[in-house]
PDB file of C-alpha atoms in Angstrom:
ATOM      1  CA  MET F   1      91.582-129.180-129.538  1.00 37.00           C
ATOM      2  CA  ASN F   2      88.450-129.029-127.392  1.00 41.00           C
ATOM      3  CA  PHE F   3      88.175-125.287-128.025  1.00 41.00           C
ATOM      4  CA  PHE F   4      87.775-125.788-131.743  1.00 41.00           C
ATOM      5  CA  LEU F   5      85.418-128.700-131.319  1.00 38.00           C
ATOM      6  CA  SER F   6      83.156-126.596-129.147  1.00 44.00           C
ATOM      7  CA  LEU F   7      82.573-123.907-131.760  1.00 49.00           C
ATOM      8  CA  ILE F   8      79.082-125.227-132.300  1.00 47.00           C
ATOM      9  CA  ILE F   9      77.077-123.070-134.647  1.00 52.00           C
ATOM     10  CA  SER F  10      73.455-123.847-135.301  1.00 51.00           C
ATOM     11  CA  PHE F  11      72.001-122.488-138.512  1.00 53.00           C
ATOM     12  CA  SER F  12      68.330-122.877-137.792  1.00 56.00           C
ATOM     13  CA  PHE F  13      67.765-119.220-138.461  1.00 56.00           C
ATOM     14  CA  ALA F  14      64.511-117.385-137.908  1.00 55.00           C
ATOM     15  CA  GLN F  15      63.081-116.494-141.307  1.00 56.00           C
ATOM     16  CA  ALA F  16      59.719-114.911-140.462  1.00 51.00           C
ATOM     17  CA  PHE F  17      58.006-112.017-142.176  1.00 53.00           C
ATOM     18  CA  ALA F  18      54.878-112.086-139.945  1.00 68.00           C
ATOM     19  CA  GLN F  19      54.147-115.600-138.734  1.00 83.00           C
ATOM     20  CA  GLU F  20      55.744-118.585-140.361  1.00 90.00           C
ATOM     21  CA  LYS F  21      56.646-122.226-139.868  1.00 93.00           C
ATOM     22  CA  THR F  22      59.651-123.720-141.618  1.00 95.00           C
ATOM     23  CA  SER F  23      61.016-127.253-141.666  1.00 97.00           C
ATOM     24  CA  ALA F  24      64.288-128.838-142.701  1.00 98.00           C
ATOM     25  CA  ILE F  25      66.109-132.153-142.919  1.00 98.00           C
ATOM     26  CA  LEU F  26      69.660-132.682-141.704  1.00 99.00           C
ATOM     27  CA  TYR F  27      71.605-135.082-143.913  1.00 99.00           C
ATOM     28  CA  ASP F  28      74.960-136.743-143.513  1.00 97.00           C
ATOM     29  CA  LEU F  29      77.355-134.250-145.082  1.00 96.00           C
ATOM     30  CA  LYS F  30      78.861-136.778-147.490  1.00 95.00           C
ATOM     31  CA  SER F  31      75.653-138.599-148.461  1.00 98.00           C
ATOM     32  CA  ASN F  32      74.497-136.277-151.258  1.00 97.00           C
ATOM     33  CA  GLN F  33      71.201-135.743-149.410  1.00 98.00           C
ATOM     34  CA  THR F  34      70.422-139.463-149.147  1.00 98.00           C
ATOM     35  CA  LYS F  35      71.106-140.252-145.472  1.00 98.00           C
ATOM     36  CA  LYS F  36      68.740-138.465-143.090  1.00 98.00           C
ATOM     37  CA  LEU F  37      69.971-137.822-139.550  1.00 98.00           C
ATOM     38  CA  PHE F  38      67.565-135.331-137.934  1.00 98.00           C
ATOM     39  CA  THR F  39      64.670-133.033-138.741  1.00 98.00           C
ATOM     40  CA  LEU F  40      63.928-129.554-137.465  1.00 97.00           C
ATOM     41  CA  THR F  41      60.994-127.173-137.312  1.00 97.00           C
ATOM     42  CA  ILE F  42      61.151-123.417-136.822  1.00 97.00           C
ATOM     43  CA  GLU F  43      58.236-121.229-135.796  1.00 96.00           C
ATOM     44  CA  THR F  44      58.705-117.468-136.056  1.00 96.00           C
ATOM     45  CA  THR F  45      56.376-114.626-135.164  1.00 96.00           C
ATOM     46  CA  ASP F  46      56.762-110.881-135.562  1.00 95.00           C
ATOM     47  CA  ALA F  47      55.456-109.010-132.499  1.00 95.00           C
ATOM     48  CA  ALA F  48      55.640-105.528-131.018  1.00 95.00           C
ATOM     49  CA  ASP F  49      58.876-106.324-129.171  1.00 95.00           C
ATOM     50  CA  GLY F  50      60.595-108.028-132.109  1.00 96.00           C
ATOM     51  CA  THR F  51      60.810-111.365-133.912  1.00 96.00           C
ATOM     52  CA  HIS F  52      60.287-114.413-131.705  1.00 97.00           C
ATOM     53  CA  SER F  53      61.604-117.796-132.860  1.00 97.00           C
ATOM     54  CA  LYS F  54      61.244-121.338-131.581  1.00 98.00           C
ATOM     55  CA  THR F  55      63.267-124.205-133.025  1.00 98.00           C
ATOM     56  CA  SER F  56      63.033-127.928-132.341  1.00 98.00           C
ATOM     57  CA  TYR F  57      65.387-130.641-133.589  1.00 98.00           C
ATOM     58  CA  GLN F  58      64.095-134.223-133.584  1.00 98.00           C
ATOM     59  CA  ASP F  59      65.749-137.545-134.250  1.00 97.00           C
ATOM     60  CA  LEU F  60      64.213-139.902-136.801  1.00 97.00           C
ATOM     61  CA  ASN F  61      61.961-141.373-134.097  1.00 97.00           C
ATOM     62  CA  GLY F  62      60.508-137.948-133.333  1.00 97.00           C
ATOM     63  CA  LYS F  63      62.361-137.464-130.042  1.00 97.00           C
ATOM     64  CA  VAL F  64      63.382-133.865-129.327  1.00 98.00           C
ATOM     65  CA  VAL F  65      67.170-133.581-129.031  1.00 98.00           C
ATOM     66  CA  VAL F  66      67.653-129.791-129.099  1.00 98.00           C
ATOM     67  CA  GLN F  67      65.352-126.814-128.537  1.00 98.00           C
ATOM     68  CA  GLU F  68      66.075-123.127-129.112  1.00 98.00           C
ATOM     69  CA  THR F  69      64.168-119.889-128.556  1.00 98.00           C
ATOM     70  CA  GLY F  70      65.138-116.420-129.680  1.00 98.00           C
ATOM     71  CA  LEU F  71      64.157-112.766-129.714  1.00 98.00           C
ATOM     72  CA  ALA F  72      65.623-110.221-132.110  1.00 98.00           C
ATOM     73  CA  GLN F  73      64.806-106.622-132.909  1.00 97.00           C
ATOM     74  CA  GLY F  74      65.753-106.285-136.545  1.00 96.00           C
ATOM     75  CA  ASP F  75      69.271-107.686-136.752  1.00 97.00           C
ATOM     76  CA  GLU F  76      69.971-106.915-133.083  1.00 98.00           C
ATOM     77  CA  LEU F  77      70.067-109.855-130.690  1.00 98.00           C
ATOM     78  CA  LYS F  78      67.995-109.480-127.542  1.00 98.00           C
ATOM     79  CA  ASP F  79      67.694-113.026-126.170  1.00 98.00           C
ATOM     80  CA  TYR F  80      68.616-116.595-127.153  1.00 98.00           C
ATOM     81  CA  THR F  81      68.225-119.844-125.214  1.00 98.00           C
ATOM     82  CA  LEU F  82      69.216-123.412-126.009  1.00 98.00           C
ATOM     83  CA  GLU F  83      68.451-126.692-124.294  1.00 98.00           C
ATOM     84  CA  ARG F  84      70.097-129.930-125.434  1.00 97.00           C
ATOM     85  CA  PRO F  85      68.608-132.953-123.623  1.00 96.00           C
ATOM     86  CA  GLN F  86      71.137-135.183-125.386  1.00 96.00           C
ATOM     87  CA  THR F  87      73.947-133.791-123.236  1.00 95.00           C
ATOM     88  CA  GLU F  88      71.925-132.335-120.351  1.00 96.00           C
ATOM     89  CA  GLU F  89      73.128-128.810-121.184  1.00 97.00           C
ATOM     90  CA  LYS F  90      71.390-125.433-121.266  1.00 97.00           C
ATOM     91  CA  GLY F  91      72.563-122.052-122.477  1.00 98.00           C
ATOM     92  CA  HIS F  92      71.219-118.508-122.304  1.00 98.00           C
ATOM     93  CA  ILE F  93      72.581-115.450-124.120  1.00 99.00           C
ATOM     94  CA  PHE F  94      71.175-111.940-123.858  1.00 98.00           C
ATOM     95  CA  THR F  95      72.264-108.353-124.423  1.00 98.00           C
ATOM     96  CA  ARG F  96      71.837-105.408-122.090  1.00 97.00           C
ATOM     97  CA  ASP F  97      73.460-101.990-121.614  1.00 97.00           C
ATOM     98  CA  GLY F  98      76.223-102.548-124.149  1.00 97.00           C
ATOM     99  CA  LYS F  99      77.183-106.025-122.954  1.00 98.00           C
ATOM    100  CA  VAL F 100      76.427-109.603-123.993  1.00 98.00           C
ATOM    101  CA  TYR F 101      75.750-112.006-121.127  1.00 99.00           C
ATOM    102  CA  PHE F 102      76.202-115.782-121.044  1.00 98.00           C
ATOM    103  CA  GLU F 103      74.620-118.276-118.657  1.00 98.00           C
ATOM    104  CA  TYR F 104      75.423-121.985-118.876  1.00 98.00           C
ATOM    105  CA  GLU F 105      74.154-125.042-117.015  1.00 97.00           C
ATOM    106  CA  GLY F 106      75.870-128.382-117.544  1.00 96.00           C
ATOM    107  CA  PRO F 107      75.211-131.977-116.499  1.00 94.00           C
ATOM    108  CA  GLY F 108      74.400-132.244-112.823  1.00 92.00           C
ATOM    109  CA  GLY F 109      73.184-128.660-112.663  1.00 93.00           C
ATOM    110  CA  LYS F 110      76.636-127.056-112.635  1.00 93.00           C
ATOM    111  CA  LYS F 111      76.253-123.372-113.562  1.00 96.00           C
ATOM    112  CA  LYS F 112      78.649-120.806-115.014  1.00 97.00           C
ATOM    113  CA  SER F 113      78.241-117.257-116.274  1.00 98.00           C
ATOM    114  CA  ALA F 114      80.252-114.622-118.103  1.00 98.00           C
ATOM    115  CA  ASN F 115      79.863-111.355-119.956  1.00 98.00           C
ATOM    116  CA  GLU F 116      81.792-109.170-122.356  1.00 98.00           C
ATOM    117  CA  LYS F 117      81.475-105.728-123.878  1.00 98.00           C
ATOM    118  CA  ILE F 118      79.712-105.682-127.228  1.00 97.00           C
ATOM    119  CA  ASP F 119      82.305-104.912-129.893  1.00 94.00           C
ATOM    120  CA  GLY F 120      80.757-105.256-133.329  1.00 94.00           C
ATOM    121  CA  GLN F 121      77.815-107.242-134.643  1.00 97.00           C
ATOM    122  CA  ILE F 122      76.727-110.043-132.284  1.00 98.00           C
ATOM    123  CA  LEU F 123      75.089-113.004-134.028  1.00 97.00           C
ATOM    124  CA  THR F 124      73.149-116.080-132.938  1.00 97.00           C
ATOM    125  CA  PRO F 125      70.552-118.152-134.820  1.00 95.00           C
ATOM    126  CA  ALA F 126      67.906-115.688-133.582  1.00 96.00           C
ATOM    127  CA  ASN F 127      69.180-112.730-135.628  1.00 97.00           C
ATOM    128  CA  PHE F 128      71.423-114.244-138.285  1.00 97.00           C
ATOM    129  CA  THR F 129      69.065-114.164-141.270  1.00 94.00           C
ATOM    130  CA  ALA F 130      67.926-110.626-140.423  1.00 96.00           C
ATOM    131  CA  PHE F 131      71.582-109.596-140.522  1.00 98.00           C
ATOM    132  CA  VAL F 132      72.068-111.257-143.913  1.00 98.00           C
ATOM    133  CA  ARG F 133      69.030-109.469-145.331  1.00 97.00           C
ATOM    134  CA  LYS F 134      70.160-106.099-143.993  1.00 98.00           C
ATOM    135  CA  ASN F 135      73.580-106.527-145.606  1.00 98.00           C
ATOM    136  CA  TRP F 136      72.396-108.208-148.811  1.00 99.00           C
ATOM    137  CA  ASP F 137      73.596-105.434-151.127  1.00 98.00           C
ATOM    138  CA  SER F 138      76.961-105.294-149.384  1.00 98.00           C
ATOM    139  CA  PHE F 139      77.464-109.024-149.887  1.00 99.00           C
ATOM    140  CA  ASN F 140      76.580-108.725-153.569  1.00 98.00           C
ATOM    141  CA  ALA F 141      79.059-105.858-153.867  1.00 98.00           C
ATOM    142  CA  GLY F 142      81.805-108.180-152.650  1.00 97.00           C
ATOM    143  CA  LYS F 143      82.189-106.762-149.159  1.00 98.00           C
ATOM    144  CA  ALA F 144      83.557-109.040-146.431  1.00 98.00           C
ATOM    145  CA  ILE F 145      81.687-108.307-143.195  1.00 98.00           C
ATOM    146  CA  PRO F 146      83.179-109.071-139.759  1.00 97.00           C
ATOM    147  CA  VAL F 147      80.870-110.441-137.042  1.00 98.00           C
ATOM    148  CA  ARG F 148      81.102-111.843-133.520  1.00 96.00           C
ATOM    149  CA  TYR F 149      79.287-115.158-133.135  1.00 95.00           C
ATOM    150  CA  ALA F 150      78.073-115.848-129.594  1.00 95.00           C
ATOM    151  CA  VAL F 151      79.068-119.393-128.608  1.00 92.00           C
ATOM    152  CA  TRP F 152      76.762-120.501-125.805  1.00 94.00           C
ATOM    153  CA  ASP F 153      78.844-123.278-124.268  1.00 91.00           C
ATOM    154  CA  ARG F 154      82.129-121.330-124.490  1.00 89.00           C
ATOM    155  CA  GLN F 155      80.469-118.257-122.962  1.00 93.00           C
ATOM    156  CA  GLU F 156      82.210-115.904-125.346  1.00 94.00           C
ATOM    157  CA  THR F 157      81.985-114.434-128.825  1.00 94.00           C
ATOM    158  CA  VAL F 158      84.246-115.621-131.641  1.00 91.00           C
ATOM    159  CA  GLY F 159      85.244-113.572-134.680  1.00 94.00           C
ATOM    160  CA  PHE F 160      84.124-114.616-138.150  1.00 96.00           C
ATOM    161  CA  THR F 161      83.958-112.994-141.573  1.00 96.00           C
ATOM    162  CA  LEU F 162      80.947-113.401-143.851  1.00 98.00           C
ATOM    163  CA  THR F 163      81.590-113.144-147.582  1.00 98.00           C
ATOM    164  CA  LYS F 164      79.701-113.913-150.764  1.00 99.00           C
ATOM    165  CA  VAL F 165      81.692-116.518-152.690  1.00 98.00           C
ATOM    166  CA  GLY F 166      79.414-117.190-155.641  1.00 98.00           C
ATOM    167  CA  ASP F 167      76.053-117.434-157.340  1.00 98.00           C
ATOM    168  CA  ALA F 168      74.156-120.680-157.787  1.00 98.00           C
ATOM    169  CA  GLU F 169      70.994-122.225-159.136  1.00 98.00           C
ATOM    170  CA  ILE F 170      69.266-124.732-156.849  1.00 97.00           C
ATOM    171  CA  LYS F 171      66.296-126.617-158.236  1.00 94.00           C
ATOM    172  CA  GLY F 172      65.739-123.894-160.794  1.00 96.00           C
ATOM    173  CA  GLN F 173      65.950-121.053-158.263  1.00 97.00           C
ATOM    174  CA  LYS F 174      68.681-118.426-158.134  1.00 98.00           C
ATOM    175  CA  ALA F 175      70.739-118.278-154.956  1.00 99.00           C
ATOM    176  CA  ILE F 176      73.856-116.689-153.525  1.00 99.00           C
ATOM    177  CA  GLU F 177      76.470-118.624-151.573  1.00 99.00           C
ATOM    178  CA  LEU F 178      77.919-117.105-148.413  1.00 99.00           C
ATOM    179  CA  ARG F 179      80.952-118.362-146.541  1.00 98.00           C
ATOM    180  CA  MET F 180      81.469-117.872-142.811  1.00 96.00           C
ATOM    181  CA  LYS F 181      85.138-118.205-141.914  1.00 93.00           C
ATOM    182  CA  PRO F 182      86.995-117.645-138.618  1.00 91.00           C
ATOM    183  CA  THR F 183      88.988-114.416-138.577  1.00 92.00           C
ATOM    184  CA  SER F 184      91.831-116.033-136.633  1.00 81.00           C
ATOM    185  CA  PHE F 185      94.336-117.640-139.003  1.00 84.00           C
ATOM    186  CA  VAL F 186      95.047-120.296-136.394  1.00 78.00           C
ATOM    187  CA  ILE F 187      91.396-121.291-136.024  1.00 74.00           C
ATOM    188  CA  ALA F 188      90.781-120.992-139.778  1.00 78.00           C
ATOM    189  CA  ALA F 189      93.536-123.539-140.394  1.00 79.00           C
ATOM    190  CA  ILE F 190      91.679-126.089-138.277  1.00 75.00           C
ATOM    191  CA  VAL F 191      87.966-125.243-138.507  1.00 76.00           C
ATOM    192  CA  ASP F 192      86.165-125.718-141.818  1.00 84.00           C
ATOM    193  CA  PRO F 193      84.174-122.685-143.021  1.00 92.00           C
ATOM    194  CA  ILE F 194      80.381-122.747-142.919  1.00 95.00           C
ATOM    195  CA  HIS F 195      78.643-122.419-146.305  1.00 98.00           C
ATOM    196  CA  LEU F 196      75.116-121.068-146.698  1.00 98.00           C
ATOM    197  CA  TRP F 197      72.899-120.692-149.762  1.00 99.00           C
ATOM    198  CA  TYR F 198      70.178-118.020-149.720  1.00 98.00           C
ATOM    199  CA  ARG F 199      67.396-117.746-152.282  1.00 98.00           C
ATOM    200  CA  VAL F 200      67.585-114.497-154.233  1.00 98.00           C
ATOM    201  CA  SER F 201      63.825-113.989-154.600  1.00 97.00           C
ATOM    202  CA  ASP F 202      63.075-113.677-150.863  1.00 96.00           C
ATOM    203  CA  LYS F 203      66.472-113.941-149.131  1.00 97.00           C
ATOM    204  CA  LYS F 204      65.532-117.161-147.330  1.00 96.00           C
ATOM    205  CA  LEU F 205      68.075-119.774-146.282  1.00 97.00           C
ATOM    206  CA  MET F 206      67.922-122.822-148.561  1.00 98.00           C
ATOM    207  CA  ILE F 207      70.922-124.958-147.588  1.00 98.00           C
ATOM    208  CA  MET F 208      73.625-124.880-144.914  1.00 98.00           C
ATOM    209  CA  LYS F 209      76.706-127.078-144.748  1.00 97.00           C
ATOM    210  CA  GLY F 210      78.572-127.144-141.460  1.00 94.00           C
ATOM    211  CA  ARG F 211      78.431-127.733-137.706  1.00 91.00           C
ATOM    212  CA  VAL F 212      74.969-128.207-136.155  1.00 94.00           C
ATOM    213  CA  GLN F 213      73.648-128.418-132.606  1.00 94.00           C
ATOM    214  CA  PRO F 214      72.514-132.083-132.356  1.00 97.00           C
ATOM    215  CA  ARG F 215      75.105-134.702-131.494  1.00 96.00           C
ATOM    216  CA  GLN F 216      75.366-137.934-133.474  1.00 95.00           C
ATOM    217  CA  ASP F 217      75.504-141.323-131.785  1.00 93.00           C
ATOM    218  CA  VAL F 218      78.631-143.091-133.042  1.00 94.00           C
ATOM    219  CA  ASP F 219      79.253-146.491-131.471  1.00 94.00           C
ATOM    220  CA  GLY F 220      77.400-145.472-128.339  1.00 92.00           C
ATOM    221  CA  LYS F 221      79.144-142.115-127.950  1.00 94.00           C
ATOM    222  CA  LEU F 222      77.730-138.669-128.802  1.00 94.00           C
ATOM    223  CA  LYS F 223      79.966-136.901-131.305  1.00 92.00           C
ATOM    224  CA  GLN F 224      80.054-133.410-132.821  1.00 90.00           C
ATOM    225  CA  LEU F 225      78.219-133.315-136.146  1.00 93.00           C
ATOM    226  CA  ASP F 226      78.768-131.499-139.424  1.00 93.00           C
ATOM    227  CA  ALA F 227      75.716-131.902-141.631  1.00 96.00           C
ATOM    228  CA  GLU F 228      73.935-130.605-144.714  1.00 98.00           C
ATOM    229  CA  THR F 229      70.716-128.897-143.640  1.00 98.00           C
ATOM    230  CA  VAL F 230      68.139-128.555-146.426  1.00 98.00           C
ATOM    231  CA  TYR F 231      65.168-126.263-145.806  1.00 98.00           C
ATOM    232  CA  THR F 232      61.685-126.826-147.198  1.00 96.00           C
ATOM    233  CA  LEU F 233      60.554-123.612-148.891  1.00 91.00           C
ATOM    234  CA  ASP F 234      57.443-122.719-150.875  1.00 80.00           C
TER     235      ASP F 234
END
């Protein structure tokens, strides 16, 4: 099931209005926010050519384990890069002339590339929150919205459906809960949905539960990680 294990989705979404710095803590998913695993910082800047984002994940000793950069124009992806020193991997995704392009470099410098025709909404961490904000009213109206998530290491897009599944109150603040579920029944039977909580007042991401980019060291081996990511908001 390597295909399913490689559907790595990082929800370190750019949340800028002009220029902003956001931080978060990644907790063990079953620890009720008591066991810290990683931290992350996100810097976002709105410029003439779009929203630029820079994300850095650190372990608890402050060592950088994953870095991401992104460029989006509104909710349209223009460019996204990822570097994961943990596994000596790099990925680059960009759109041009109606296609989405993938470039991948693995351990030892081995390179691969691919492309596909854009068919629907392409999402990465760089443009995810902008997409949520644009479709906020549709989510609240109960609409299920199909998207194509660009998976950097698979060099392809994968179909998901985003749906509002409830309202919540988190630390006295109103929020909506979105669920991101694979559109394929086969994949959906194996892959757990991603759950995201957005604050109603400013449509910022508060909490995400699901697969993240850093790997976790388990008995000397790096393993895929599902975590609870809690964002620090004003």
